Short mmCIF file of C-alpha atoms and ligand atoms in Angstrom, two decimals:
data_model
loop_
_atom_site.label_atom_id
_atom_site.label_comp_id
_atom_site.label_asym_id
_atom_site.label_seq_id
_atom_site.Cartn_x
_atom_site.Cartn_y
_atom_site.Cartn_z
CA MET G 11 -0.05 0.31 0.46
CA ALA G 12 1.85 3.90 -1.18
CA GLY G 13 1.80 6.34 1.49
CA ASP G 14 1.80 9.94 1.30
CA TYR G 15 5.35 11.28 -0.06
CA ASP G 16 6.22 12.09 -3.22
CA LEU G 17 10.10 12.47 -1.92
CA VAL G 18 11.73 9.84 0.46
CA VAL G 19 15.21 9.52 1.65
CA VAL G 20 16.15 6.70 2.94
CA ALA G 21 19.72 7.52 5.07
CA ASN G 22 21.27 5.37 7.64
CA ARG G 23 20.68 8.57 10.20
CA LEU G 24 18.14 10.88 10.73
CA PRO G 25 19.02 14.18 9.72
CA VAL G 26 17.99 15.23 13.49
CA ASP G 27 19.84 15.10 16.76
CA ARG G 28 17.65 13.72 19.94
CA VAL G 29 18.72 16.31 22.93
CA GLU G 30 17.99 15.66 26.19
CA GLU G 31 16.08 19.08 27.60
CA PRO G 32 16.57 20.36 31.59
CA ASP G 33 13.51 19.87 32.23
CA GLY G 34 13.53 15.75 31.15
CA SER G 35 11.45 15.67 27.83
CA THR G 36 13.82 15.27 24.27
CA SER G 37 13.70 16.91 21.26
CA TRP G 38 14.82 17.38 18.29
CA ARG G 39 18.11 19.32 16.26
CA ARG G 40 18.98 19.31 12.81
CA SER G 41 22.03 17.96 12.66
CA PRO G 42 25.03 19.78 10.95
CA GLY G 43 25.53 17.41 7.56
CA GLY G 44 25.63 18.89 4.62
CA LEU G 45 23.12 16.16 3.45
CA VAL G 46 20.30 17.76 5.50
CA THR G 47 21.19 21.38 4.49
CA ALA G 48 20.86 20.18 0.90
CA LEU G 49 17.95 18.53 0.73
CA GLU G 50 15.93 20.24 2.88
CA PRO G 51 14.61 22.68 0.28
CA VAL G 52 13.09 20.22 -1.79
CA MET G 53 12.06 17.66 1.16
CA GLN G 54 9.72 21.05 2.35
CA ARG G 55 8.27 21.36 -1.07
CA GLU G 56 8.35 17.79 -2.77
CA ASP G 57 5.93 16.82 0.75
CA GLY G 58 9.37 14.81 1.95
CA ALA G 59 9.72 12.50 4.32
CA TRP G 60 12.99 10.71 5.65
CA VAL G 61 13.47 6.85 7.00
CA GLY G 62 16.61 6.70 9.45
CA TRP G 63 18.32 5.28 12.52
CA ALA G 64 17.87 7.54 15.21
CA GLY G 65 21.13 6.76 16.74
CA THR G 66 21.13 4.33 19.90
CA PRO G 67 20.13 1.57 20.41
CA GLY G 68 15.88 0.27 21.62
CA ASP G 69 12.90 1.22 19.64
CA PRO G 70 12.45 3.64 17.45
CA PRO G 71 10.45 7.14 18.63
CA GLU G 72 7.37 7.60 16.69
CA PRO G 73 7.48 9.04 13.46
CA PHE G 74 7.92 13.09 13.97
CA ASP G 75 7.97 16.33 11.89
CA ALA G 76 11.31 18.56 12.83
CA GLU G 77 12.26 21.19 10.50
CA GLY G 78 9.79 20.45 7.96
CA VAL G 79 10.60 17.06 7.33
CA ARG G 80 8.43 13.54 8.08
CA CYS G 81 11.29 12.21 9.85
CA VAL G 82 10.60 7.90 10.37
CA PRO G 83 13.07 6.80 12.83
CA ILE G 84 14.11 3.07 12.39
CA GLY G 85 14.74 0.68 15.62
CA LEU G 86 18.08 -1.63 15.64
CA SER G 87 18.68 -3.44 19.05
CA ALA G 88 21.97 -3.33 20.78
CA GLU G 89 22.88 -6.52 18.87
CA GLU G 90 21.88 -5.44 15.29
CA VAL G 91 24.33 -2.24 16.42
CA GLN G 92 26.98 -3.66 17.04
CA ASP G 93 26.38 -6.63 13.77
CA TYR G 94 25.03 -3.60 11.56
CA TYR G 95 26.14 -1.00 12.48
CA GLU G 96 29.75 -1.56 13.94
CA GLY G 97 30.44 -4.55 12.22
CA PHE G 98 29.24 -5.04 8.44
CA SER G 99 29.21 -1.38 7.87
CA ASN G 100 32.00 -0.03 9.17
CA GLY G 101 34.48 -3.24 10.19
CA THR G 102 33.54 -4.91 6.67
CA LEU G 103 32.75 -2.64 4.39
CA TRP G 104 34.43 0.41 5.22
CA PRO G 105 37.84 -0.84 5.17
CA LEU G 106 37.65 -2.62 1.91
CA TYR G 107 35.71 0.13 0.33
CA HIS G 108 38.60 2.61 1.56
CA ASP G 109 42.05 0.12 -0.18
CA VAL G 110 41.46 -2.32 2.60
CA ILE G 111 43.78 -0.15 4.79
CA VAL G 112 42.81 -1.71 7.88
CA ALA G 113 41.88 -5.61 7.25
CA PRO G 114 38.28 -5.88 7.03
CA GLY G 115 35.96 -9.01 8.96
CA TYR G 116 33.84 -10.94 7.23
CA HIS G 117 32.17 -12.29 9.49
CA ARG G 118 28.31 -14.34 8.35
CA SER G 119 26.77 -13.05 11.65
CA TRP G 120 27.21 -9.78 10.47
CA TRP G 121 25.68 -10.27 6.87
CA GLU G 122 22.79 -11.57 8.14
CA ALA G 123 22.82 -8.40 10.72
CA TYR G 124 22.98 -6.05 6.89
CA VAL G 125 20.27 -8.07 5.02
CA ALA G 126 17.33 -7.83 7.98
CA VAL G 127 18.07 -4.29 9.19
CA ASN G 128 18.45 -3.06 4.84
CA GLU G 129 14.83 -5.05 4.84
CA ARG G 130 13.35 -2.93 7.49
CA PHE G 131 14.88 0.22 5.65
CA ALA G 132 13.27 -1.18 3.01
CA GLU G 133 10.37 -1.82 4.49
CA ALA G 134 9.99 1.29 6.02
CA ALA G 135 10.45 3.63 2.76
CA ALA G 136 7.69 1.76 1.12
CA GLU G 137 5.18 2.64 3.60
CA GLN G 138 5.61 6.40 3.23
CA ALA G 139 6.60 6.44 -0.69
CA ALA G 140 3.14 7.51 -2.60
CA GLU G 141 2.35 6.23 -6.12
CA GLY G 142 5.29 7.25 -8.54
CA ALA G 143 7.52 8.66 -5.49
CA THR G 144 10.88 9.27 -5.68
CA VAL G 145 12.96 7.12 -2.93
CA TRP G 146 16.89 8.23 -2.67
CA VAL G 147 19.35 5.93 -0.80
CA GLN G 148 22.06 7.14 0.45
CA ASP G 149 25.03 5.20 1.32
CA TYR G 150 27.06 2.45 2.02
CA GLN G 151 24.63 1.02 5.13
CA LEU G 152 22.10 0.21 2.63
CA GLN G 153 23.48 -0.92 -0.32
CA LEU G 154 20.72 -3.69 -0.33
CA VAL G 155 17.36 -1.08 0.22
CA PRO G 156 17.21 -0.53 -3.70
CA ARG G 157 16.37 -4.01 -5.02
CA MET G 158 13.99 -5.23 -2.14
CA LEU G 159 12.35 -1.38 -2.27
CA ARG G 160 11.89 -2.32 -6.27
CA ARG G 161 10.86 -6.19 -5.52
CA ARG G 162 8.07 -4.04 -3.26
CA ARG G 163 6.91 -1.02 -5.14
CA PRO G 164 8.03 -1.00 -8.78
CA ASP G 165 6.09 2.05 -9.13
CA LEU G 166 8.66 4.07 -8.02
CA SER G 167 11.70 6.01 -9.54
CA ILE G 168 14.62 4.88 -7.06
CA GLY G 169 18.10 6.59 -6.74
CA PHE G 170 21.56 5.35 -5.08
CA PHE G 171 24.13 7.39 -3.84
CA ASN G 172 27.46 6.10 -2.29
CA HIS G 173 29.32 9.13 -0.48
CA ILE G 174 32.06 6.78 -0.08
CA PRO G 175 34.75 5.37 -2.34
CA PHE G 176 33.20 2.08 -4.57
CA PRO G 177 36.97 -0.05 -4.75
CA PRO G 178 38.73 -1.69 -7.68
CA PHE G 179 37.19 -4.73 -8.07
CA GLU G 180 40.50 -6.96 -7.08
CA ILE G 181 39.52 -4.86 -3.85
CA PHE G 182 35.87 -5.36 -4.15
CA ALA G 183 36.60 -9.26 -5.07
CA GLN G 184 37.26 -10.17 -1.86
CA LEU G 185 33.95 -9.71 -0.03
CA PRO G 186 31.60 -12.87 0.21
CA TRP G 187 28.76 -11.28 -0.67
CA ARG G 188 29.94 -9.53 -3.82
CA ALA G 189 26.96 -10.58 -6.04
CA ALA G 190 24.47 -9.98 -4.30
CA ILE G 191 25.89 -6.20 -3.01
CA ILE G 192 25.96 -5.64 -7.08
CA ASP G 193 22.29 -6.80 -7.40
CA GLY G 194 20.96 -4.49 -4.67
CA LEU G 195 22.45 -1.95 -6.30
CA LEU G 196 21.09 -2.34 -9.55
CA GLY G 197 17.58 -2.07 -7.67
CA ALA G 198 18.07 1.28 -8.64
CA ASP G 199 17.62 3.50 -11.58
CA LEU G 200 20.54 5.04 -10.82
CA ILE G 201 23.55 5.06 -8.50
CA GLY G 202 25.26 7.92 -7.81
CA PHE G 203 29.28 7.82 -7.36
CA GLN G 204 31.61 10.93 -6.44
CA ARG G 205 34.80 10.44 -8.76
CA ALA G 206 34.18 9.07 -12.02
CA ALA G 207 36.87 6.38 -10.96
CA ASP G 208 34.70 5.07 -8.74
CA ALA G 209 31.33 4.68 -10.98
CA ASN G 210 33.59 2.68 -13.83
CA ASN G 211 35.06 0.28 -11.09
CA PHE G 212 31.06 -0.77 -10.11
CA THR G 213 30.31 -1.09 -14.10
CA ARG G 214 33.36 -3.03 -14.11
CA ALA G 215 32.00 -4.99 -11.13
CA CYS G 216 28.96 -5.77 -12.72
CA ARG G 217 30.20 -7.11 -15.87
CA ARG G 218 33.20 -8.81 -13.33
CA ALA G 219 31.26 -10.46 -10.39
CA ARG G 220 28.03 -10.89 -12.37
CA ASN G 221 28.81 -11.12 -16.17
CA LEU G 222 26.14 -7.89 -16.68
CA PRO G 223 26.68 -6.46 -20.26
CA ALA G 224 27.49 -2.82 -18.68
CA ARG G 225 29.35 0.51 -21.13
CA ALA G 226 30.10 3.56 -20.49
CA GLY G 227 28.04 4.31 -17.33
CA ARG G 228 25.03 2.05 -18.27
CA ILE G 229 23.95 -1.54 -17.37
CA ARG G 230 21.62 -3.84 -19.26
CA LEU G 231 19.48 -5.78 -17.17
CA ASP G 232 17.71 -8.36 -19.89
CA ALA G 233 16.45 -10.61 -16.96
CA GLU G 234 14.39 -7.11 -15.99
CA ASP G 235 13.08 -6.61 -19.72
CA GLY G 236 15.80 -5.02 -20.22
CA ARG G 237 15.05 -1.91 -17.50
CA GLU G 238 18.67 -0.60 -17.71
CA VAL G 239 20.80 1.23 -14.76
CA ARG G 240 22.80 4.43 -15.62
CA ALA G 241 25.87 4.49 -12.77
CA ALA G 242 27.70 8.37 -13.65
CA SER G 243 29.73 10.44 -10.95
CA PHE G 244 27.82 13.57 -8.99
CA PRO G 245 30.66 14.95 -6.41
CA ILE G 246 28.77 16.45 -3.58
CA SER G 247 29.42 19.38 -2.24
CA ILE G 248 28.65 21.48 0.81
CA ASP G 249 26.51 25.19 1.46
CA PHE G 250 28.88 27.48 0.36
CA GLN G 251 27.15 30.31 0.73
CA ALA G 252 26.43 29.73 4.68
CA LEU G 253 29.30 28.85 5.95
CA ASP G 254 30.73 31.71 3.28
CA GLN G 255 28.22 34.41 5.07
CA LEU G 256 28.74 32.68 8.93
CA ALA G 257 32.76 33.17 8.61
CA GLN G 258 32.17 37.01 7.42
CA ARG G 259 30.41 37.59 10.62
CA GLU G 260 32.13 40.09 12.71
CA ASP G 261 31.77 37.88 15.72
CA VAL G 262 33.25 35.17 13.69
CA ILE G 263 36.33 37.10 12.43
CA ALA G 264 36.82 38.25 16.01
CA ARG G 265 37.02 34.85 17.13
CA ALA G 266 39.82 34.08 14.66
CA ALA G 267 41.76 36.71 15.96
CA GLU G 268 41.50 34.52 19.49
CA ILE G 269 41.94 31.79 18.49
CA ARG G 270 45.48 32.59 17.35
CA HIS G 271 46.12 34.52 20.36
CA GLU G 272 45.47 31.91 22.35
CA LEU G 273 47.54 29.56 20.90
CA GLY G 274 50.90 32.41 21.40
CA ASP G 275 50.13 34.45 18.42
CA PRO G 276 52.38 31.87 16.29
CA GLU G 277 53.88 32.94 12.83
CA HIS G 278 52.27 30.10 11.70
CA VAL G 279 48.86 27.86 12.79
CA LEU G 280 48.41 25.09 10.68
CA LEU G 281 45.21 22.85 11.05
CA GLY G 282 43.44 19.55 10.94
CA ILE G 283 39.91 18.82 11.08
CA ASP G 284 38.81 15.38 11.10
CA ARG G 285 37.24 12.55 12.24
CA LEU G 286 39.07 10.35 14.40
CA ASP G 287 39.05 7.75 11.62
CA TYR G 288 42.23 5.94 10.09
CA THR G 289 41.37 6.53 6.45
CA LYS G 290 42.20 10.38 7.11
CA GLY G 291 45.89 10.19 7.86
CA ILE G 292 45.82 12.03 10.94
CA LEU G 293 49.53 9.33 12.05
CA HIS G 294 51.09 10.77 8.66
CA ARG G 295 49.89 14.46 9.25
CA LEU G 296 51.86 13.97 12.78
CA LYS G 297 54.85 12.59 11.28
CA ALA G 298 55.48 14.65 9.16
CA PHE G 299 55.13 17.25 11.52
CA GLU G 300 57.46 15.69 14.13
CA GLU G 301 60.31 15.66 11.61
CA LEU G 302 59.84 19.38 10.59
CA LEU G 303 60.50 19.89 14.00
CA ASP G 304 63.26 17.70 14.27
CA ASP G 305 64.54 18.87 11.42
CA GLY G 306 64.80 21.95 12.79
CA ARG G 307 62.80 23.61 9.80
CA VAL G 308 59.55 24.33 11.74
CA GLN G 309 59.84 25.68 15.21
CA VAL G 310 57.31 25.24 18.62
CA GLY G 311 56.85 28.92 19.26
CA GLU G 312 56.84 29.49 15.40
CA ALA G 313 54.62 26.87 14.03
CA ALA G 314 51.09 25.19 16.49
CA LEU G 315 49.55 22.30 14.65
CA VAL G 316 45.58 22.25 16.24
CA GLN G 317 44.16 19.01 15.35
CA VAL G 318 40.62 18.26 16.14
CA ALA G 319 39.29 14.71 15.83
CA THR G 320 36.43 14.07 16.09
CA PRO G 321 35.24 11.37 18.08
CA SER G 322 34.12 8.56 16.19
CA ARG G 323 32.63 4.92 16.16
CA GLU G 324 34.50 4.16 19.05
CA ARG G 325 33.08 0.86 19.41
CA VAL G 326 34.97 -0.27 16.65
CA GLU G 327 38.64 -1.72 17.47
CA GLN G 328 40.37 -0.37 15.25
CA TYR G 329 39.57 2.87 15.97
CA VAL G 330 40.36 2.59 19.46
CA GLN G 331 43.63 1.49 18.62
CA LEU G 332 43.90 5.13 16.24
CA ARG G 333 43.12 6.43 19.14
CA GLN G 334 45.62 5.20 21.46
CA ASP G 335 48.58 5.74 18.56
CA VAL G 336 47.23 9.13 17.74
CA GLU G 337 47.54 10.21 21.23
CA VAL G 338 50.54 8.16 21.92
CA THR G 339 51.89 10.28 19.10
CA VAL G 340 50.84 13.60 20.39
CA GLY G 341 51.99 12.87 23.54
CA ARG G 342 55.83 11.93 22.55
CA ILE G 343 55.63 15.12 20.43
CA ASN G 344 54.84 18.07 22.66
CA GLY G 345 57.30 15.93 25.32
CA THR G 346 60.00 16.21 23.40
CA TYR G 347 59.18 19.55 21.55
CA SER G 348 56.92 21.89 23.55
CA THR G 349 58.24 24.45 25.96
CA ILE G 350 56.56 25.91 29.18
CA ALA G 351 55.21 29.26 26.90
CA HIS G 352 54.30 27.28 23.24
CA THR G 353 53.11 24.06 22.86
CA GLY G 354 53.72 21.67 19.39
CA VAL G 355 50.71 19.93 18.32
CA HIS G 356 46.75 21.61 20.02
CA TYR G 357 44.83 17.87 20.11
CA LEU G 358 41.20 18.48 20.57
CA HIS G 359 39.31 15.17 21.26
CA HIS G 360 35.77 16.60 20.64
CA SER G 361 33.14 18.16 17.85
CA TYR G 362 32.35 21.92 17.51
CA GLY G 363 29.98 23.56 16.42
CA ARG G 364 29.58 25.38 13.28
CA GLU G 365 31.00 29.38 14.32
CA GLU G 366 33.41 26.93 15.83
CA MET G 367 34.32 25.54 13.20
CA ALA G 368 34.39 28.62 10.82
CA ALA G 369 36.61 30.74 13.37
CA LEU G 370 39.31 27.96 13.29
CA PHE G 371 39.67 27.48 9.67
CA LEU G 372 40.00 31.44 9.28
CA ALA G 373 42.43 30.92 11.80
CA ALA G 374 44.07 28.35 9.72
CA ASP G 375 47.11 29.51 7.52
CA VAL G 376 47.52 25.89 6.37
CA MET G 377 44.30 23.43 6.13
CA LEU G 378 46.45 20.09 6.13
CA VAL G 379 43.51 17.14 4.64
CA THR G 380 46.12 14.04 4.17
CA ALA G 381 43.82 11.09 4.07
CA LEU G 382 44.88 8.44 2.47
CA ARG G 383 41.60 7.39 0.49
CA ASP G 384 38.35 9.57 1.03
CA GLY G 385 35.07 9.65 -0.88
CA MET G 386 34.95 13.30 -0.80
CA ASN G 387 36.25 15.67 1.55
CA LEU G 388 34.07 18.09 2.47
CA VAL G 389 36.39 19.81 5.04
CA ALA G 390 38.38 20.84 1.79
CA LYS G 391 35.70 22.53 0.77
CA GLU G 392 34.76 24.18 3.97
CA TYR G 393 37.83 25.91 4.00
CA VAL G 394 37.89 27.08 0.71
CA ALA G 395 34.26 28.05 1.77
CA ALA G 396 35.52 29.92 4.88
CA ARG G 397 38.51 32.04 3.30
CA HIS G 398 36.25 34.90 1.74
CA ASP G 399 39.47 37.06 2.91
CA GLU G 400 41.16 34.82 0.20
CA ARG G 401 43.83 33.76 2.31
CA GLY G 402 45.29 30.64 2.74
CA VAL G 403 46.70 27.44 1.71
CA LEU G 404 45.15 24.36 0.90
CA VAL G 405 47.53 21.01 0.99
CA LEU G 406 45.67 18.44 -0.30
CA SER G 407 45.62 14.11 -0.18
CA GLU G 408 45.44 13.38 -3.99
CA PHE G 409 43.43 10.10 -2.55
CA THR G 410 40.44 11.77 -2.01
CA GLY G 411 37.41 12.84 -4.36
CA ALA G 412 37.73 16.19 -3.38
CA ALA G 413 41.41 16.33 -5.75
CA ASP G 414 39.91 16.16 -8.89
CA GLU G 415 37.96 19.06 -8.15
CA LEU G 416 40.07 21.39 -6.49
CA GLY G 417 43.02 21.44 -8.74
CA GLN G 418 44.51 24.65 -7.09
CA ALA G 419 45.59 23.41 -4.05
CA LEU G 420 49.01 22.08 -3.09
CA MET G 421 48.76 18.54 -3.99
CA ILE G 422 50.64 15.83 -1.74
CA ASN G 423 50.73 11.94 -1.56
CA PRO G 424 50.49 11.21 2.57
CA HIS G 425 52.07 8.47 2.17
CA ASP G 426 56.00 10.36 0.66
CA ILE G 427 56.75 11.65 3.68
CA ASP G 428 58.92 13.61 2.73
CA GLY G 429 57.09 15.08 -0.12
CA LEU G 430 54.48 16.02 2.60
CA LYS G 431 57.45 17.82 4.66
CA ASP G 432 58.20 19.71 1.37
CA THR G 433 54.91 20.62 0.29
CA ILE G 434 54.16 22.14 4.03
CA VAL G 435 56.95 24.47 4.00
CA ARG G 436 56.08 25.07 0.53
CA ALA G 437 52.73 25.97 1.85
CA LEU G 438 54.13 28.01 4.75
CA ALA G 439 56.81 30.08 2.72
CA MET G 440 53.84 30.84 0.36
CA SER G 441 54.00 34.83 -0.91
CA PRO G 442 50.08 35.89 -0.46
CA ARG G 443 49.71 36.94 -4.02
CA GLU G 444 50.32 33.09 -5.02
CA ALA G 445 48.00 31.88 -2.02
CA GLY G 446 45.40 34.66 -3.60
CA ARG G 447 45.11 33.47 -6.85
CA ARG G 448 44.65 29.64 -5.87
CA MET G 449 42.31 30.57 -2.60
CA ARG G 450 40.29 32.63 -5.78
CA ALA G 451 40.22 29.65 -8.02
CA LEU G 452 39.03 27.21 -5.38
CA ARG G 453 36.53 29.33 -4.37
CA ARG G 454 35.48 29.96 -7.98
CA ARG G 455 35.07 26.03 -8.29
CA VAL G 456 33.37 25.43 -4.94
CA GLY G 457 30.96 28.36 -5.11
CA ASP G 458 30.19 26.86 -9.00
CA HIS G 459 29.09 23.69 -7.49
CA ASP G 460 27.08 23.81 -4.18
CA VAL G 461 25.59 21.25 -2.23
CA GLN G 462 22.34 22.52 -3.80
CA ARG G 463 23.42 21.94 -7.47
CA TRP G 464 24.24 17.96 -7.01
CA ALA G 465 21.12 17.26 -5.11
CA ALA G 466 19.40 19.08 -8.06
CA SER G 467 21.08 17.45 -10.57
CA PHE G 468 21.20 13.78 -9.58
CA LEU G 469 17.12 14.59 -9.04
CA ASP G 470 17.03 15.87 -12.71
CA ALA G 471 19.08 12.94 -13.82
CA LEU G 472 17.21 10.47 -11.76
CA ALA G 473 13.57 11.72 -13.44
CA GLN G 474 15.04 11.71 -16.43
CA HIS G 475 16.50 8.48 -16.71
CA HIS G 476 13.61 6.50 -15.05
CA ASP G 477 11.50 8.39 -17.82
CA GLU G 478 13.37 6.84 -20.46
CA HIS G 479 14.54 3.18 -18.99
CA ASN G 480 11.92 1.67 -16.75
CA PRO G 481 9.53 0.50 -18.93
CA GLN G 482 8.54 -1.71 -15.87
CA ALA G 483 7.71 1.21 -13.83
CA ALA G 484 6.12 3.34 -16.15
CA ALA G 485 3.78 0.71 -16.63
CA ALA G 486 2.65 0.08 -13.08
CA VAL G 487 2.15 3.30 -12.67
CA GLU G 488 -0.45 3.41 -15.69
CA HIS G 489 -1.70 0.06 -14.86
CA SER G 490 -3.04 1.49 -11.16
CA SER G 491 -4.42 4.62 -12.35
C1 G6P L 527 30.93 9.09 6.39
C2 G6P L 527 30.30 8.35 6.45
C3 G6P L 527 28.57 8.51 6.40
C4 G6P L 527 28.25 8.64 7.93
C5 G6P L 527 29.72 9.64 8.74
C6 G6P L 527 29.61 9.40 10.00
O1 G6P L 527 31.14 10.40 5.86
O2 G6P L 527 29.71 8.60 4.41
O3 G6P L 527 27.70 8.08 5.90
O4 G6P L 527 27.41 8.90 8.36
O5 G6P L 527 31.22 9.15 7.76
O6 G6P L 527 29.91 7.83 10.57
P1 G6P L 527 28.46 7.60 11.56
O7 G6P L 527 29.15 6.22 11.77
O8 G6P L 527 29.20 8.24 12.55
O9 G6P L 527 27.41 7.95 10.68
#
């Protein structure tokens, strides 16, 4: 039976966070992510619903409205949080899709939980979607949902967007359930990826794992009356205008000056902001900084590194290990090089609000993005959006999706520590003229390709592809009307 909503977003997380009020009641506050910002206007205009997990185990709250969007919470038991979220999503798929930086676990019990939870999301989406509605499924946690949904509701127009990389077949092939994942995704009409290379990897996996005719991002499904699925790149972005404006607010500019002062007014401030995740190359960055101090090319007092590491997935084994390694390294660097007056690395294991982040970006002469593999890396784009003063230098790993677009950043290979060190020194010494020229070009790119444009281009492409290539769905809608 069809529901009421013309646009249904399905994501592992709801777009709101639960807030405990002082009087003991709970309310919901919009979470800071870009996806929510991008989709909010479309969702409000089109009668949108969002299906997602509220972030804690146990029975789900009843559906509710927040910020003009219908939120439909999915419940996960404590065991499902372990097996579906921490296990298969973040212990299997996350490392597998990020170049196996750490070893993925292939546990059958995790897979079973992934299948069961994906069914639950598909069921909820099927209940909410109106006849002929558009359903947009997000990310690696829900790759089986498109197929499960199509089985229930052939009338729908189904899109999927993969926010993380899609690996080369030689790596993807390790997954015991690779064929089921491909089949799950192919339930969609349009599958979006960050980079053209990800879309190509997927198309190739369709050929190799499923023996399907797949060329130039078109996959033909003869078993489904020749239904054609499209795979293409749609690089995600940020709300450029909102951050640009926030960073121009007087209180934010004053806070940026205050941060520099609190750091002891060093000549150079370097900044890293990441989820505490092994894909981000935080240890490589610290190693380069430590060696620069050791070589005397950079001195504590003259330079300070601020590393914000947002707590993430704290019960997953590799994240516990990474935190220990980062903290030991920071302790060693500071123990060796800091003085009573000056600290080398300011390590902050917290998350910060938008204002403080904008102030940090403004306070930083050099932004270090040293990811070993990253679907996009929105922090790089945020730094650019905040620098309305056209100052600051972005050092960017070539292994991020952002590197495909941000050609005016200083590119690095984070594994090449000598190269990274030289690039940091170059960034610190860059003339304001050159930095300004590069920043202007970066700002043009991100300003023109913001997250609103990303969402609109995906949804337009989905509508177009669905109309042209899905005879079954057209027939289903006709039949029911
Ligand atoms: C990445 C993923 C998202 C995920 C986010 C935070 O950006 O692509 O799907 O929501 O990390 O991770 P978490 O496990 O806390 O949801």
